[in-house]
CSV table of C-alpha atoms in Angstrom, one decimal:
chain,number,residue,atom,x,y,z
A,17,MET,CA,-61.1,42.7,5.1
A,18,ALA,CA,-62.8,39.8,6.9
A,19,ALA,CA,-66.5,40.1,7.7
A,20,TYR,CA,-66.2,37.9,10.8
A,21,GLU,CA,-65.1,39.9,13.9
A,22,LYS,CA,-65.1,38.0,17.2
A,23,ALA,CA,-65.1,41.2,19.2
A,24,ASP,CA,-68.2,42.4,17.5
A,25,LEU,CA,-70.0,39.1,18.3
A,26,VAL,CA,-68.9,39.2,21.9
A,27,ARG,CA,-70.1,42.8,22.3
A,28,ARG,CA,-73.5,42.0,20.7
A,29,MET,CA,-74.0,38.9,22.9
A,30,ALA,CA,-73.1,40.8,26.0
A,31,GLY,CA,-75.6,43.4,24.9
A,32,SER,CA,-78.4,40.8,24.8
A,33,VAL,CA,-77.5,39.8,28.4
A,34,GLU,CA,-77.4,43.4,29.5
A,35,ALA,CA,-80.8,44.1,27.9
A,36,LEU,CA,-82.2,41.1,29.7
A,37,LYS,CA,-80.8,42.3,33.1
A,38,GLY,CA,-82.4,45.7,32.4
A,39,ASP,CA,-85.8,44.1,31.7
A,40,LEU,CA,-85.6,41.9,34.8
A,41,VAL,CA,-84.8,44.8,37.1
A,42,GLY,CA,-88.1,46.3,36.1
A,43,LEU,CA,-90.0,43.3,37.4
A,44,ARG,CA,-91.0,44.0,40.9
A,45,THR,CA,-90.5,41.6,43.8
A,46,GLY,CA,-92.5,43.4,46.4
A,47,ARG,CA,-89.9,46.0,47.3
A,48,ALA,CA,-90.0,49.6,45.9
A,49,SER,CA,-87.3,50.4,43.4
A,50,THR,CA,-87.0,53.4,41.1
A,51,SER,CA,-86.2,51.0,38.2
A,52,LEU,CA,-89.8,49.7,38.5
A,53,LEU,CA,-90.9,52.7,36.5
A,54,ASP,CA,-88.2,52.5,33.9
A,55,PRO,CA,-90.5,50.9,31.2
A,56,VAL,CA,-93.1,53.7,31.7
A,57,THR,CA,-93.3,56.2,28.8
A,58,VAL,CA,-95.4,59.3,29.1
A,59,GLU,CA,-97.2,61.1,26.2
A,60,VAL,CA,-96.2,64.8,26.7
A,61,TYR,CA,-95.4,67.7,24.4
A,62,GLY,CA,-96.6,65.7,21.4
A,63,SER,CA,-94.2,62.8,21.9
A,64,HIS,CA,-93.5,59.7,24.1
A,65,MET,CA,-90.8,60.3,26.7
A,66,PRO,CA,-89.5,58.1,29.5
A,67,LEU,CA,-91.0,59.0,32.8
A,68,ASN,CA,-87.6,59.9,34.3
A,69,GLN,CA,-87.3,62.7,31.7
A,70,VAL,CA,-90.4,64.5,32.9
A,71,ALA,CA,-90.3,63.7,36.7
A,72,THR,CA,-88.0,62.6,39.5
A,73,VAL,CA,-88.6,59.1,40.8
A,74,SER,CA,-87.6,58.4,44.4
A,75,VAL,CA,-88.2,55.8,47.1
A,76,PRO,CA,-89.2,57.5,50.4
A,77,GLU,CA,-89.9,54.2,52.1
A,78,SER,CA,-89.7,50.5,51.3
A,79,ARG,CA,-93.3,50.1,50.1
A,80,MET,CA,-93.8,53.5,48.4
A,81,LEU,CA,-92.5,55.3,45.3
A,82,SER,CA,-92.7,59.0,44.9
A,83,VAL,CA,-92.8,60.7,41.4
A,84,GLN,CA,-92.2,64.4,41.6
A,85,VAL,CA,-93.5,65.8,38.2
A,86,TRP,CA,-91.6,68.9,37.1
A,87,ASP,CA,-94.4,70.5,35.0
A,88,LYS,CA,-97.9,70.7,36.6
A,89,SER,CA,-99.5,70.1,33.2
A,90,ASN,CA,-97.8,66.7,33.0
A,91,VAL,CA,-99.3,65.2,36.2
A,92,GLY,CA,-102.4,63.8,34.4
A,93,PRO,CA,-100.4,62.1,31.6
A,94,CYS,CA,-97.9,60.7,34.1
A,95,ASP,CA,-100.7,59.3,36.3
A,96,LYS,CA,-102.3,57.7,33.2
A,97,ALA,CA,-99.0,56.3,31.9
A,98,ILE,CA,-98.2,54.6,35.2
A,99,ARG,CA,-101.8,53.1,35.5
A,100,SER,CA,-101.7,51.8,31.9
A,101,ALA,CA,-98.2,50.4,32.0
A,102,GLY,CA,-99.4,47.0,33.2
A,103,LEU,CA,-97.4,47.1,36.4
A,104,GLY,CA,-100.4,46.8,38.7
A,105,LEU,CA,-99.7,50.2,40.3
A,106,ASN,CA,-102.3,52.9,41.2
A,107,PRO,CA,-100.8,56.3,41.9
A,108,ILE,CA,-102.3,58.8,44.4
A,109,VAL,CA,-102.1,62.3,43.0
A,110,ASP,CA,-101.0,64.9,45.6
A,111,GLY,CA,-100.4,68.2,43.8
A,112,THR,CA,-97.4,67.7,41.5
A,113,THR,CA,-96.4,64.5,43.3
A,114,LEU,CA,-97.6,61.0,42.6
A,115,ARG,CA,-97.4,58.7,45.6
A,116,ILE,CA,-97.4,55.1,44.5
A,117,PRO,CA,-98.0,52.4,47.2
A,118,ILE,CA,-96.4,49.1,46.2
A,119,PRO,CA,-99.1,46.4,46.9
A,120,ASP,CA,-98.2,43.0,48.2
A,121,LEU,CA,-97.8,40.4,45.5
A,122,THR,CA,-100.5,37.8,45.2
A,123,GLU,CA,-99.5,34.2,44.3
A,124,GLU,CA,-101.2,34.7,40.9
A,125,ARG,CA,-99.3,38.0,40.2
A,126,ARG,CA,-96.0,36.3,41.3
A,127,LYS,CA,-96.6,33.5,38.7
A,128,GLU,CA,-97.4,36.1,36.0
A,129,LEU,CA,-94.2,38.0,36.8
A,130,ALA,CA,-92.2,34.7,36.7
A,131,LYS,CA,-93.7,33.9,33.4
A,132,LEU,CA,-92.8,37.4,32.1
A,133,ALA,CA,-89.2,36.9,33.3
A,134,GLY,CA,-89.2,33.7,31.2
A,135,GLN,CA,-90.4,35.6,28.2
A,136,TYR,CA,-87.7,38.2,28.6
A,137,ALA,CA,-85.1,35.4,28.8
A,138,GLU,CA,-86.4,33.8,25.7
A,139,LYS,CA,-86.2,37.1,23.9
A,140,ALA,CA,-82.6,37.4,25.0
A,141,ARG,CA,-81.8,33.8,23.9
A,142,ILE,CA,-83.3,34.6,20.4
A,143,ALA,CA,-81.1,37.7,20.2
A,144,ALA,CA,-78.0,35.6,21.1
A,145,ARG,CA,-78.9,33.0,18.5
A,146,ASN,CA,-79.3,35.7,15.9
A,147,VAL,CA,-75.8,37.0,16.7
A,148,ARG,CA,-74.5,33.4,16.3
A,149,ARG,CA,-76.3,33.1,12.9
A,150,ASP,CA,-74.7,36.3,11.7
A,151,GLY,CA,-71.3,35.2,12.8
A,152,MET,CA,-71.7,31.8,11.1
A,153,GLU,CA,-72.9,33.5,7.9
A,154,SER,CA,-70.0,36.0,7.8
A,155,LEU,CA,-67.6,33.0,8.3
A,156,LYS,CA,-69.1,31.3,5.2
A,157,ILE,CA,-68.8,34.5,3.2
A,158,ASP,CA,-65.2,34.9,4.3
A,159,GLU,CA,-64.4,31.3,3.2
A,160,LYS,CA,-66.1,31.9,-0.2
A,161,LYS,CA,-64.0,35.1,-0.7
A,162,ASN,CA,-60.9,33.0,0.3
A,163,LEU,CA,-60.2,35.2,3.3
A,164,VAL,CA,-60.2,32.1,5.6
A,165,THR,CA,-59.5,28.4,5.0
A,166,GLU,CA,-62.0,25.7,5.7
A,167,ASP,CA,-60.1,24.7,8.8
A,168,GLU,CA,-60.0,28.3,10.1
A,169,ARG,CA,-63.8,28.6,9.4
A,170,LYS,CA,-64.5,25.5,11.4
A,171,ARG,CA,-62.3,26.6,14.3
A,172,HIS,CA,-64.0,30.0,14.4
A,173,GLU,CA,-67.5,28.4,14.2
A,174,THR,CA,-66.5,26.3,17.3
A,175,GLU,CA,-65.5,29.6,19.1
A,176,VAL,CA,-68.8,31.2,18.1
A,177,GLN,CA,-70.8,28.2,19.3
A,178,LYS,CA,-68.9,28.2,22.7
A,179,LEU,CA,-69.6,31.9,23.0
A,180,THR,CA,-73.3,31.3,22.3
A,181,ASP,CA,-73.5,28.5,24.8
A,182,ALA,CA,-71.8,30.7,27.5
A,183,THR,CA,-74.2,33.6,26.8
A,184,ILE,CA,-77.3,31.4,26.9
A,185,ALA,CA,-76.1,29.9,30.2
A,186,GLU,CA,-75.7,33.4,31.6
A,187,ILE,CA,-79.2,34.3,30.4
A,188,ASP,CA,-80.6,31.2,32.0
A,189,ALA,CA,-78.9,31.9,35.3
A,190,ALA,CA,-80.1,35.5,35.4
A,191,ALA,CA,-83.7,34.5,34.6
A,192,SER,CA,-83.8,31.6,37.1
A,193,ALA,CA,-82.4,33.8,39.8
A,194,LYS,CA,-85.1,36.4,39.1
A,195,GLU,CA,-87.8,33.8,39.0
A,196,LYS,CA,-86.7,32.4,42.4
A,197,GLU,CA,-86.7,36.0,43.8
A,198,ILE,CA,-90.2,36.7,42.5
A,199,LEU,CA,-91.7,33.4,43.7
A,200,GLY,CA,-89.9,33.9,47.1
A,201,LYS,CA,-88.2,30.5,47.0
């Protein structure tokens, strides 16, 4: 059986784009969104859990998030996790509810977030290039095992390169759209 599978490469490259989009959704643009708190993990019950597994996150108004913690003993750890997540958010504890006002973005913070979007994009580009490398290596292995001819290998390598180029273009488009949104341009 051949080691090179185009469908697998397509799936893995699409995965790198989806991961990037997930990362970018978490970058705030001044509006409240429940996905803002997706990267937050809380240390409860002796392990780290995503915030949405110990509380309900909602958006009661455009500049406010509400986190309804299910277990009263987890309010402190949730508050601490949100404050230390590097999102620039300061929850207000109200019983088992954390109210989180979304502050206006300063120019400096916008630039930091745009830079972070660029870092996420670079991480996704690296992932796509790693998938390309794996595909190229498996093609060379297939050729050595006489599973494909040299011409077939070269044709498949061209396909892999085109797939990589398309994926990186998609990554760049997503990142630049997010940067424009963050910088308000």
